[in-house]
Short mmCIF file of C-alpha atoms and ligand atoms in Angstrom, two decimals:
data_model
loop_
_atom_site.label_atom_id
_atom_site.label_comp_id
_atom_site.label_asym_id
_atom_site.label_seq_id
_atom_site.Cartn_x
_atom_site.Cartn_y
_atom_site.Cartn_z
CA MET A 145 -99.22 77.15 -23.31
CA SER A 146 -98.75 76.28 -19.60
CA LYS A 147 -95.20 75.84 -18.68
CA ARG A 148 -95.80 71.92 -17.28
CA ILE A 149 -97.48 71.18 -21.26
CA LEU A 150 -94.72 73.01 -22.75
CA SER A 151 -92.27 70.56 -21.24
CA LEU A 152 -94.34 67.67 -21.83
CA VAL A 153 -94.41 68.66 -25.42
CA ILE A 154 -90.41 69.46 -25.32
CA ALA A 155 -90.25 65.67 -23.71
CA LEU A 156 -92.35 63.93 -26.26
CA VAL A 157 -90.74 65.90 -29.15
CA ALA A 158 -87.15 65.21 -27.91
CA THR A 159 -87.95 61.07 -27.20
CA MET A 160 -89.53 60.83 -30.79
CA SER A 161 -86.67 62.73 -32.80
CA LEU A 162 -83.97 61.10 -31.02
CA SER A 163 -85.71 57.50 -31.40
CA THR A 164 -87.37 57.94 -35.23
CA ALA A 165 -84.34 59.62 -36.61
CA GLN A 166 -81.89 57.03 -35.29
CA ILE A 167 -79.30 59.56 -34.31
CA HIS A 168 -76.31 58.63 -32.51
CA ASN A 169 -72.67 58.74 -32.52
CA ALA A 170 -71.37 55.12 -33.26
CA LYS A 171 -69.42 56.12 -35.96
CA ASN A 172 -67.75 58.79 -33.68
CA ILE A 173 -66.36 56.98 -30.94
CA LEU A 174 -63.23 58.23 -29.64
CA PRO A 175 -60.75 56.86 -28.84
CA LYS A 176 -61.51 54.78 -32.13
CA PRO A 177 -62.47 51.11 -31.13
CA THR A 178 -60.52 48.34 -32.48
CA LYS A 179 -63.33 47.00 -34.58
CA ILE A 180 -66.64 47.95 -34.95
CA GLU A 181 -69.55 46.45 -36.92
CA MET A 182 -72.88 47.91 -37.08
CA GLY A 183 -76.02 45.75 -37.09
CA ASN A 184 -79.62 46.19 -38.58
CA SER A 185 -80.50 49.89 -39.17
CA ASN A 186 -84.37 48.97 -38.83
CA SER A 187 -84.06 47.89 -35.51
CA LYS A 188 -82.57 48.97 -32.14
CA PHE A 189 -82.61 48.48 -28.56
CA ILE A 190 -84.55 50.94 -26.44
CA LEU A 191 -82.94 52.49 -23.36
CA SER A 192 -85.22 53.45 -20.44
CA PRO A 193 -85.41 53.71 -16.70
CA THR A 194 -86.94 50.46 -17.00
CA THR A 195 -83.99 48.91 -18.42
CA LYS A 196 -82.40 46.53 -15.63
CA VAL A 197 -78.50 46.09 -14.97
CA VAL A 198 -77.48 42.13 -14.58
CA CYS A 199 -74.00 42.02 -12.98
CA LYS A 200 -73.03 39.06 -10.52
CA LEU A 201 -69.77 40.61 -10.05
CA GLU A 202 -70.06 43.13 -7.59
CA ASP A 203 -66.54 43.54 -6.05
CA LYS A 204 -65.52 47.46 -5.53
CA SER A 205 -63.92 48.33 -8.78
CA MET A 206 -67.32 47.00 -10.54
CA LYS A 207 -69.34 48.80 -8.17
CA TYR A 208 -67.26 51.89 -9.35
CA ALA A 209 -68.01 50.56 -13.00
CA LEU A 210 -71.89 49.88 -12.24
CA ASN A 211 -72.00 53.57 -10.72
CA GLU A 212 -70.53 55.23 -14.02
CA LEU A 213 -73.92 53.49 -15.77
CA ASN A 214 -76.31 54.92 -12.72
CA LYS A 215 -74.87 58.33 -13.27
CA LEU A 216 -75.88 57.91 -17.22
CA GLY A 217 -79.19 56.72 -16.34
CA VAL A 218 -79.69 59.70 -13.85
CA GLU A 219 -78.27 62.48 -16.37
CA LEU A 220 -80.73 60.82 -19.39
CA PHE A 221 -83.48 59.89 -17.57
CA GLY A 222 -83.55 61.52 -14.18
CA LYS A 223 -83.12 58.30 -12.58
CA ALA A 224 -80.84 55.09 -12.27
CA PHE A 225 -81.30 52.00 -14.10
CA LYS A 226 -82.63 49.05 -12.14
CA LYS A 227 -80.41 46.64 -10.59
CA GLY A 228 -80.29 42.59 -10.56
CA THR A 229 -78.52 39.70 -10.44
CA LYS A 230 -80.89 37.35 -13.02
CA ILE A 231 -82.27 38.14 -16.57
CA GLU A 232 -86.22 37.91 -16.80
CA GLY A 233 -86.82 38.52 -20.12
CA ALA A 234 -85.55 41.49 -22.57
CA ASN A 235 -84.08 44.94 -21.57
CA ASN A 236 -81.12 44.26 -19.59
CA ILE A 237 -77.60 45.33 -19.51
CA ILE A 238 -76.11 42.26 -18.85
CA ILE A 239 -72.43 42.37 -17.71
CA ARG A 240 -70.00 39.19 -17.55
CA LYS A 241 -66.83 37.81 -17.44
CA GLU A 242 -64.72 37.07 -20.00
CA ASN A 243 -61.15 36.20 -19.38
CA SER A 244 -59.75 35.96 -22.68
CA ILE A 245 -60.34 39.73 -23.12
CA LYS A 246 -57.25 42.09 -22.78
CA GLU A 247 -56.51 43.94 -20.02
CA GLU A 248 -59.29 46.89 -20.03
CA GLY A 249 -60.45 45.67 -23.27
CA TYR A 250 -64.36 45.04 -23.57
CA HIS A 251 -66.96 43.30 -25.90
CA LEU A 252 -70.02 45.47 -26.29
CA GLU A 253 -73.24 44.17 -28.18
CA ILE A 254 -76.25 46.17 -28.23
CA THR A 255 -79.12 43.81 -29.67
CA PRO A 256 -82.98 44.50 -29.76
CA GLU A 257 -83.26 42.73 -26.88
CA ASN A 258 -80.11 43.49 -24.52
CA ILE A 259 -77.05 45.35 -24.13
CA ILE A 260 -74.05 42.67 -23.30
CA ILE A 261 -71.02 43.69 -21.87
CA LYS A 262 -68.27 41.41 -21.57
CA ALA A 263 -64.76 41.89 -20.21
CA LYS A 264 -61.89 40.46 -18.15
CA SER A 265 -62.02 43.12 -15.26
CA ALA A 266 -64.10 46.18 -14.20
CA ALA A 267 -61.67 48.58 -16.03
CA GLY A 268 -62.82 47.01 -19.36
CA VAL A 269 -66.70 47.09 -18.48
CA PHE A 270 -66.03 50.61 -17.37
CA TYR A 271 -64.69 51.38 -20.56
CA ALA A 272 -67.71 49.87 -22.33
CA ILE A 273 -69.80 52.33 -20.55
CA GLN A 274 -67.60 55.20 -21.56
CA THR A 275 -68.53 53.95 -25.39
CA ILE A 276 -72.03 53.81 -24.74
CA LYS A 277 -71.85 57.52 -23.27
CA GLN A 278 -70.39 58.43 -26.11
CA ILE A 279 -72.90 56.23 -28.72
CA VAL A 280 -75.75 58.17 -27.04
CA PRO A 281 -76.35 61.49 -29.08
CA VAL A 282 -75.18 64.27 -28.06
CA GLN A 283 -78.86 66.03 -27.94
CA ALA A 284 -79.99 63.31 -25.35
CA TYR A 285 -77.33 65.13 -23.35
CA GLU A 286 -78.72 68.79 -24.16
CA THR A 287 -82.30 67.84 -23.28
CA PRO A 288 -83.35 70.40 -21.01
CA ILE A 289 -86.07 67.63 -18.99
CA ASP A 290 -86.06 63.94 -18.42
CA LEU A 291 -86.22 61.77 -21.39
CA LYS A 292 -88.75 58.48 -21.38
CA SER A 293 -86.32 56.14 -23.68
CA LEU A 294 -83.62 56.36 -26.02
CA ALA A 295 -82.87 54.26 -28.69
CA LEU A 296 -79.59 52.89 -29.24
CA PRO A 297 -78.42 51.23 -32.78
CA LEU A 298 -77.47 47.68 -33.24
CA LEU A 299 -73.62 47.06 -33.10
CA THR A 300 -70.99 45.20 -31.90
CA ILE A 301 -67.36 46.40 -30.55
CA ASN A 302 -64.69 44.73 -29.73
CA ASP A 303 -62.09 46.94 -28.49
CA ALA A 304 -58.83 46.99 -26.26
CA PRO A 305 -56.18 49.59 -25.69
CA HIS A 306 -52.59 49.35 -27.34
CA PHE A 307 -50.93 50.74 -24.58
CA GLY A 308 -51.02 50.43 -20.89
CA TYR A 309 -49.94 53.87 -20.24
CA ARG A 310 -52.29 56.72 -21.66
CA GLY A 311 -51.86 59.89 -19.19
CA PHE A 312 -51.90 63.68 -19.02
CA MET A 313 -49.74 66.03 -16.49
CA LEU A 314 -51.34 68.88 -15.45
CA ASP A 315 -48.89 71.34 -13.68
CA CYS A 316 -50.31 72.59 -10.55
CA SER A 317 -47.91 74.79 -9.11
CA ARG A 318 -47.42 77.58 -11.43
CA HIS A 319 -51.14 78.01 -11.13
CA PHE A 320 -53.27 75.76 -8.86
CA TRP A 321 -56.29 73.87 -9.61
CA ASP A 322 -58.88 73.23 -7.09
CA VAL A 323 -60.23 69.72 -6.49
CA GLU A 324 -63.31 69.91 -8.43
CA THR A 325 -60.94 71.49 -11.34
CA ILE A 326 -58.98 68.43 -11.13
CA LYS A 327 -62.31 66.12 -10.97
CA GLU A 328 -63.50 67.31 -14.14
CA MET A 329 -59.97 66.89 -16.28
CA ILE A 330 -60.30 62.85 -14.77
CA ASP A 331 -63.99 63.08 -16.10
CA ILE A 332 -62.19 64.45 -19.29
CA LEU A 333 -59.51 61.53 -18.71
CA ALA A 334 -62.24 58.56 -18.42
CA LEU A 335 -64.36 59.89 -21.37
CA HIS A 336 -61.43 59.25 -23.51
CA LYS A 337 -60.16 55.97 -21.95
CA MET A 338 -57.16 57.55 -20.35
CA ASN A 339 -55.85 55.71 -17.18
CA ARG A 340 -53.00 57.90 -15.61
CA PHE A 341 -53.21 61.50 -14.12
CA HIS A 342 -49.44 62.58 -13.44
CA TRP A 343 -50.16 65.18 -10.85
CA HIS A 344 -46.99 67.80 -10.89
CA LEU A 345 -47.45 69.06 -7.12
CA THR A 346 -43.97 70.69 -6.48
CA GLU A 347 -42.18 73.64 -8.17
CA ASP A 348 -39.99 76.66 -7.59
CA GLN A 349 -43.19 78.55 -7.83
CA GLY A 350 -45.08 76.71 -5.24
CA TRP A 351 -45.42 73.50 -3.36
CA ARG A 352 -48.64 72.22 -3.26
CA ILE A 353 -49.13 69.45 -1.23
CA GLU A 354 -49.52 69.09 2.57
CA ILE A 355 -46.56 67.23 4.46
CA LYS A 356 -47.15 66.62 7.98
CA LYS A 357 -43.54 66.39 8.88
CA TYR A 358 -43.13 69.59 6.99
CA PRO A 359 -45.73 72.46 7.85
CA LEU A 360 -44.09 75.16 6.69
CA LEU A 361 -43.61 73.63 2.67
CA THR A 362 -47.42 74.49 2.79
CA LYS A 363 -47.52 77.39 5.30
CA LEU A 364 -44.47 79.28 3.36
CA GLY A 365 -43.92 77.29 0.37
CA SER A 366 -47.28 77.28 -1.53
CA LEU A 367 -47.05 81.07 -1.42
CA ARG A 368 -45.01 83.55 -3.67
CA GLU A 369 -45.56 86.85 -2.99
CA GLN A 370 -46.36 87.84 -7.06
CA THR A 371 -46.20 86.68 -10.15
CA THR A 372 -44.50 87.82 -13.43
CA THR A 373 -46.18 89.11 -16.45
CA GLY A 374 -46.15 88.37 -19.91
CA HIS A 375 -42.70 86.33 -20.75
CA ASN A 376 -40.90 87.39 -17.42
CA GLU A 377 -41.59 91.12 -18.28
CA GLY A 378 -42.88 92.30 -15.21
CA LEU A 379 -44.52 91.67 -11.70
CA ASP A 380 -48.05 91.91 -10.90
CA GLY A 381 -47.67 92.49 -7.05
CA ILE A 382 -50.69 90.13 -6.33
CA PRO A 383 -49.71 87.46 -3.74
CA TYR A 384 -50.61 84.01 -4.85
CA GLY A 385 -51.07 80.06 -3.55
CA GLY A 386 -52.89 77.30 -2.93
CA TYR A 387 -51.91 73.78 -1.73
CA TYR A 388 -53.86 70.24 -1.37
CA THR A 389 -54.69 68.93 2.18
CA GLN A 390 -53.89 65.73 2.57
CA LYS A 391 -57.89 65.02 2.77
CA ASP A 392 -58.20 66.90 -0.61
CA ILE A 393 -55.33 64.20 -1.89
CA LYS A 394 -57.28 61.31 -0.31
CA GLU A 395 -60.36 62.79 -1.95
CA VAL A 396 -58.88 62.99 -5.20
CA VAL A 397 -57.19 59.68 -5.58
CA LYS A 398 -60.80 57.97 -4.22
CA TYR A 399 -62.20 59.88 -7.58
CA ALA A 400 -59.63 58.74 -9.37
CA GLN A 401 -60.05 55.38 -8.63
CA GLU A 402 -63.57 55.40 -9.17
CA HIS A 403 -62.78 56.36 -12.64
CA PHE A 404 -60.13 53.82 -13.19
CA VAL A 405 -57.28 56.49 -13.42
CA THR A 406 -54.09 56.15 -11.38
CA ILE A 407 -52.37 59.15 -10.05
CA VAL A 408 -48.82 59.65 -10.51
CA PRO A 409 -47.49 61.89 -8.16
CA GLU A 410 -44.76 64.12 -8.80
CA ILE A 411 -42.38 65.56 -6.41
CA GLU A 412 -39.38 67.29 -8.01
CA ILE A 413 -36.01 66.49 -7.10
CA PRO A 414 -33.49 67.74 -6.93
CA GLY A 415 -34.35 70.57 -9.32
CA HIS A 416 -37.74 72.53 -9.33
CA SER A 417 -37.56 73.06 -5.40
CA LEU A 418 -37.81 76.78 -4.39
CA GLY A 419 -40.99 76.16 -2.89
CA ALA A 420 -39.07 73.68 -0.49
CA LEU A 421 -36.04 75.76 -0.37
CA SER A 422 -37.94 78.94 0.87
CA ALA A 423 -39.73 76.89 3.80
CA TYR A 424 -36.61 75.05 4.88
CA PRO A 425 -33.63 76.92 3.53
CA TRP A 426 -31.28 73.78 4.97
CA LEU A 427 -32.41 71.95 2.04
CA GLY A 428 -29.96 74.60 -0.19
CA CYS A 429 -26.50 74.45 -0.77
CA GLU A 430 -26.23 77.73 0.80
CA GLY A 431 -28.45 77.35 3.61
CA GLU A 432 -30.12 80.68 5.33
CA LYS A 433 -27.18 82.82 3.39
CA GLY A 434 -29.44 81.20 0.05
CA ASN A 435 -32.27 83.95 0.96
CA TYR A 436 -34.34 81.64 -1.43
CA LYS A 437 -38.00 82.78 -2.13
CA THR A 438 -40.67 80.83 -3.86
CA TRP A 439 -40.11 82.29 -7.46
CA ALA A 440 -42.15 84.77 -8.73
CA TYR A 441 -40.86 84.13 -12.52
CA TRP A 442 -41.16 81.40 -14.95
CA GLY A 443 -38.12 79.57 -16.21
CA VAL A 444 -35.66 77.51 -14.63
CA SER A 445 -34.01 78.28 -11.29
CA LYS A 446 -30.50 77.83 -10.55
CA GLN A 447 -31.33 77.43 -6.92
CA ILE A 448 -31.66 73.64 -6.32
CA ALA A 449 -31.46 71.28 -3.40
CA CYS A 450 -28.33 70.26 -1.90
CA ALA A 451 -27.46 66.58 -2.67
CA GLY A 452 -24.39 66.56 -0.45
CA LYS A 453 -25.74 67.19 3.02
CA GLU A 454 -27.95 63.93 4.44
CA SER A 455 -30.39 66.12 5.69
CA THR A 456 -31.43 66.47 2.62
CA PHE A 457 -31.98 62.93 1.59
CA GLU A 458 -33.78 62.70 5.28
CA PHE A 459 -36.23 65.02 4.03
CA TRP A 460 -36.85 63.61 0.50
CA GLU A 461 -37.51 60.25 2.25
CA ASN A 462 -39.56 61.62 4.52
CA VAL A 463 -42.01 63.27 2.28
CA LEU A 464 -41.74 60.38 -0.06
CA GLU A 465 -43.14 58.22 2.54
CA GLU A 466 -46.04 60.37 3.24
CA VAL A 467 -46.45 60.59 -0.75
CA MET A 468 -46.53 56.71 -0.53
CA ASP A 469 -48.96 56.73 1.90
CA LEU A 470 -51.44 58.85 -0.27
CA PHE A 471 -50.87 57.53 -3.50
CA PRO A 472 -51.45 53.76 -3.88
CA GLY A 473 -50.08 53.73 -7.68
CA GLU A 474 -46.82 51.59 -8.32
CA TYR A 475 -45.27 54.91 -9.49
CA ILE A 476 -43.83 57.80 -7.89
CA HIS A 477 -42.44 60.52 -10.49
CA ILE A 478 -39.35 62.39 -8.77
CA GLY A 479 -38.94 65.06 -11.83
CA GLY A 480 -35.27 65.45 -12.39
CA ASP A 481 -35.56 67.61 -14.90
CA GLU A 482 -34.09 71.27 -15.78
CA ALA A 483 -31.65 70.93 -12.43
CA PRO A 484 -28.92 73.34 -12.84
CA ARG A 485 -25.69 72.09 -11.28
CA ASP A 486 -24.01 75.09 -10.94
CA MET A 487 -24.61 75.42 -7.11
CA TRP A 488 -23.28 71.98 -6.51
CA LYS A 489 -19.80 72.85 -8.17
CA GLU A 490 -19.95 75.53 -5.15
CA CYS A 491 -20.62 73.65 -2.62
CA PRO A 492 -18.10 71.82 -0.37
CA ASP A 493 -21.25 69.22 0.69
CA CYS A 494 -21.63 68.09 -2.80
CA GLN A 495 -18.24 68.11 -4.07
CA LYS A 496 -17.14 66.19 -0.62
CA ARG A 497 -19.97 63.47 -1.75
CA ILE A 498 -18.84 63.31 -5.22
CA LYS A 499 -15.12 62.46 -4.01
CA GLU A 500 -16.41 60.49 -1.40
CA ASN A 501 -18.22 58.09 -3.81
CA ASN A 502 -15.61 58.36 -6.83
CA LEU A 503 -18.17 60.18 -9.06
CA LYS A 504 -16.77 61.51 -11.93
CA ASN A 505 -18.95 64.83 -11.99
CA GLU A 506 -22.50 66.80 -10.95
CA ALA A 507 -24.29 64.87 -13.38
CA GLU A 508 -22.99 61.21 -11.75
CA LEU A 509 -24.19 63.39 -8.35
CA GLN A 510 -27.74 63.62 -9.61
CA SER A 511 -27.39 59.68 -10.71
CA TYR A 512 -26.47 59.09 -7.20
CA VAL A 513 -29.40 61.18 -6.08
CA ASN A 514 -31.73 59.36 -8.24
CA ASN A 515 -30.64 55.51 -7.27
CA ARG A 516 -30.87 56.47 -3.83
CA ILE A 517 -34.31 57.38 -3.90
CA GLU A 518 -34.98 54.72 -6.39
CA LYS A 519 -33.77 51.98 -3.62
CA PHE A 520 -35.40 53.74 -1.26
CA LEU A 521 -39.05 53.89 -3.35
CA ASN A 522 -38.08 50.15 -4.28
CA ALA A 523 -37.74 48.97 -0.99
CA ASN A 524 -41.18 50.33 -0.13
CA GLY A 525 -42.70 48.49 -3.31
CA ARG A 526 -42.71 51.46 -5.68
CA LYS A 527 -40.87 51.90 -8.78
CA LEU A 528 -39.12 55.42 -10.27
CA ILE A 529 -40.00 57.63 -12.89
CA GLY A 530 -38.02 60.54 -13.95
CA TRP A 531 -38.17 63.34 -16.86
CA ASP A 532 -35.10 61.87 -19.46
CA GLU A 533 -32.40 64.39 -18.07
CA ILE A 534 -31.87 61.31 -15.53
CA LEU A 535 -30.22 59.57 -18.23
CA GLU A 536 -27.61 61.83 -17.99
CA GLY A 537 -25.21 60.48 -15.50
CA GLY A 538 -26.49 57.00 -15.74
CA VAL A 539 -29.78 55.30 -14.91
CA SER A 540 -30.65 51.99 -13.20
CA GLN A 541 -32.66 49.64 -15.21
CA GLY A 542 -35.58 49.62 -12.92
CA ALA A 543 -36.48 53.22 -13.88
CA THR A 544 -38.93 54.63 -16.31
CA ILE A 545 -37.95 57.25 -18.92
CA MET A 546 -40.58 60.47 -19.32
CA SER A 547 -39.09 61.50 -23.02
CA TRP A 548 -39.97 64.97 -23.20
CA ARG A 549 -36.96 66.60 -25.14
CA GLY A 550 -38.13 64.90 -28.35
CA THR A 551 -38.04 61.08 -28.33
CA GLU A 552 -34.02 61.11 -28.39
CA GLY A 553 -34.27 60.25 -24.38
CA GLY A 554 -37.19 57.48 -24.80
CA ILE A 555 -35.17 55.88 -28.09
CA ALA A 556 -31.79 55.67 -25.83
CA ALA A 557 -33.48 54.38 -22.76
CA ALA A 558 -35.67 51.58 -24.91
CA LYS A 559 -32.45 50.75 -26.34
CA LYS A 560 -30.91 50.21 -22.98
CA GLY A 561 -34.07 48.04 -22.21
CA ASN A 562 -35.34 50.93 -19.97
CA THR A 563 -39.35 51.22 -19.97
CA VAL A 564 -40.46 54.39 -21.53
CA ILE A 565 -43.35 57.03 -21.48
CA MET A 566 -43.13 59.05 -24.71
CA THR A 567 -44.22 62.94 -24.33
CA PRO A 568 -42.27 64.85 -26.67
CA GLY A 569 -42.82 68.49 -26.24
CA SER A 570 -43.10 69.00 -30.17
CA TYR A 571 -46.30 66.49 -30.07
CA CYS A 572 -47.61 66.29 -26.83
CA TYR A 573 -46.77 69.73 -24.90
CA LEU A 574 -50.68 70.85 -24.43
CA ASP A 575 -49.77 74.30 -23.35
CA TYR A 576 -48.36 75.25 -26.65
CA ARG A 577 -50.71 76.94 -29.24
CA GLN A 578 -52.96 75.44 -31.13
CA THR A 579 -53.51 77.90 -33.54
CA THR A 580 -51.73 80.71 -35.34
CA ASP A 581 -54.98 82.75 -36.67
CA ARG A 582 -56.88 83.35 -33.36
CA LYS A 583 -56.58 86.87 -32.11
CA ASP A 584 -57.48 85.70 -28.58
CA GLU A 585 -55.22 82.61 -28.96
CA LEU A 586 -53.62 81.83 -25.38
CA ASP A 587 -50.35 82.91 -24.60
CA SER A 588 -47.61 79.83 -24.07
CA ASN A 589 -43.96 79.24 -23.87
CA GLY A 590 -43.86 79.83 -27.52
CA SER A 591 -43.99 76.67 -29.37
CA TYR A 592 -47.02 75.79 -31.62
CA VAL A 593 -48.25 72.25 -31.48
CA PRO A 594 -51.46 72.04 -33.70
CA LEU A 595 -53.95 69.12 -33.42
CA ARG A 596 -53.02 67.65 -36.62
CA LYS A 597 -49.21 67.52 -35.21
CA SER A 598 -50.10 65.73 -32.16
CA TYR A 599 -52.24 63.31 -33.95
CA SER A 600 -49.36 62.41 -36.24
CA PHE A 601 -47.19 61.40 -33.26
CA ASN A 602 -45.89 57.88 -33.49
CA PRO A 603 -44.09 56.75 -30.74
CA TYR A 604 -42.37 53.94 -32.11
CA ASP A 605 -40.39 56.23 -34.45
CA GLN A 606 -36.80 54.98 -34.83
CA LEU A 607 -37.24 51.73 -32.90
CA ALA A 608 -36.51 48.22 -33.82
CA PRO A 609 -39.58 45.98 -33.20
CA GLU A 610 -37.86 44.52 -30.54
CA GLU A 611 -37.08 47.94 -28.83
CA ARG A 612 -40.95 48.88 -28.92
CA LYS A 613 -42.10 46.58 -26.11
CA TYR A 614 -40.20 49.26 -23.54
CA ILE A 615 -42.56 51.89 -24.64
CA MET A 616 -45.16 51.87 -21.76
CA GLY A 617 -47.22 54.36 -23.73
CA VAL A 618 -47.80 58.37 -24.28
CA GLN A 619 -48.90 61.23 -22.04
CA GLY A 620 -50.27 64.94 -22.91
CA ASN A 621 -48.71 67.89 -20.61
CA LEU A 622 -50.23 70.66 -19.63
CA TRP A 623 -47.97 73.17 -18.05
CA THR A 624 -50.13 75.98 -16.60
CA GLU A 625 -47.68 79.10 -16.56
CA TYR A 626 -50.26 81.00 -19.08
CA VAL A 627 -53.35 79.06 -18.10
CA THR A 628 -55.32 80.97 -15.44
CA THR A 629 -59.15 79.46 -15.33
CA PRO A 630 -60.30 76.00 -15.76
CA MET A 631 -61.93 77.11 -18.74
CA GLN A 632 -58.41 78.17 -20.37
CA LEU A 633 -57.34 74.57 -18.74
CA GLN A 634 -60.02 72.77 -21.11
CA TYR A 635 -59.27 74.84 -23.93
CA LYS A 636 -55.66 74.14 -24.06
CA ALA A 637 -56.39 70.46 -23.25
CA LEU A 638 -58.95 69.70 -26.00
CA PRO A 639 -59.24 67.96 -28.36
CA ARG A 640 -55.18 67.63 -28.67
CA LEU A 641 -55.76 65.16 -25.57
CA GLY A 642 -58.33 63.55 -27.70
CA ALA A 643 -55.44 62.76 -30.10
CA ILE A 644 -53.20 61.56 -27.21
CA ALA A 645 -55.76 59.24 -26.21
CA GLU A 646 -56.60 57.80 -29.67
CA ILE A 647 -52.47 57.29 -30.38
CA GLY A 648 -52.65 55.59 -26.57
CA TRP A 649 -55.64 53.48 -27.15
CA SER A 650 -56.19 52.90 -30.65
CA ASN A 651 -53.44 53.38 -33.01
CA PRO A 652 -49.51 54.65 -32.93
CA SER A 653 -49.02 53.44 -36.56
CA PRO A 654 -48.72 56.48 -38.73
CA GLU A 655 -49.90 53.99 -41.93
CA THR A 656 -52.98 53.54 -40.74
CA LYS A 657 -53.78 57.04 -39.49
CA ASP A 658 -56.67 59.57 -41.30
CA ALA A 659 -56.26 62.99 -40.23
CA GLU A 660 -59.55 64.05 -41.89
CA GLU A 661 -61.34 61.22 -39.80
CA PHE A 662 -60.01 61.71 -36.96
CA ILE A 663 -60.86 65.48 -36.97
CA GLY A 664 -64.62 64.66 -37.59
CA ARG A 665 -65.12 62.12 -35.01
CA ALA A 666 -62.97 64.76 -32.57
CA LYS A 667 -65.77 67.33 -33.61
C1 LIG B 14 -40.48 69.73 -18.56
O1 LIG B 14 -41.04 70.11 -19.42
N1 LIG B 14 -39.49 70.61 -17.87
C2 LIG B 14 -40.32 68.35 -18.31
ZN1 LIG B 15 -24.68 71.26 -2.04
#
């Protein structure tokens, strides 16, 4: 048989088996939709390249949503769907605005004649399309040649997210991830209806974002001479580095926007800063005498930025100004975690500031830093997020707390009326081991978080009903000390990210959760 005829036969068989067997994935949508009703199983909608997308609303974000449909058309059939603004006969994907639907929610109806999507905004349309992408059987994506048509089951779905913040954090400092890898992760987030990418950009082990005003941050601060092996056992002797130019950042921001993902950039203040200190030693309490070096080890360095010198604040504000120019999102993350305050105790500048401002101790000095930075961000129309350590010396009402050392910080913050993102290590740290029995399981910081554990997380645990409104959402964090390749990154992230997505979108409530059912769907 010639290659061409063989291809035709494969195409025919693929089309026939997919349409006649009614294979579909409607039962396996993840995160689980709020409500799904299957229609008459003897009938179906035939999706094909002649299917017309009818949409009157073509603002910028709706174009992004429609582009997702185009990509699906190309992926399945080798070409985009037709486009129009008028319904003529059947075989349409009709997109309508419906203001009564919740933000990011959607109504999806597949009838024998048409696919109807209703949503308040383009985000809802985008998520309806993600659902369609999941209803399409896996085999259709695996078919080596273009399909002619595809039968979709009749159904009605009404769906909307529980939480407005459904996040994923990636550490790009311990190991650097190129733009393509970041885009792949954004694709994975979008498919899971997640909407925040927390981009961890600065660390002891490397500064990864180009700041025009401080070129040495990337020229020197992005490089480390070598990297530790094992758990700080040896050194590999291999120089390591990498950073994002502002052009790269703009490209990723645009890609994220096209996928309805808002980026939350993180600039660590005042700890995890050796990358910056190695480039500009005047940022440290000891200045040139500090002999700061981008760190080759994992863990928490005692060398943090000096909160006494005014020049440090000038630096932070100048950096954040460029960061705000690059990232349009409302929230800026200022880290705040794991900042040992030992150096501040010895530093005359830090002590002078404590005295002059009637601060009780170094914890209050960190609060002073946070409050000043928060005022600066607020004056620029932005809001501050910090790790739960920022609670320690007192925190302003406007700050959002990211609870990582368990849920205690988040609970305390919610009781005070601060907004919270829950990301406790024992449920949400995606770098932790997910198996104990695999010999090839990747190394980690030591803990074990299997899929079922992640899935069991209840972000409302120990909160009174009136306190629950302060929980903005949930996030999975992937630290990358022990992750060195994109394949490993995806191995660590999945399927636990699916559990985080499900908690964020579908169901934070333990009473109605079913782990076996979830695992079946996740497969
Ligand atoms: C953290 O894991 N240090 C936030
Ligand atoms: Zn100091």
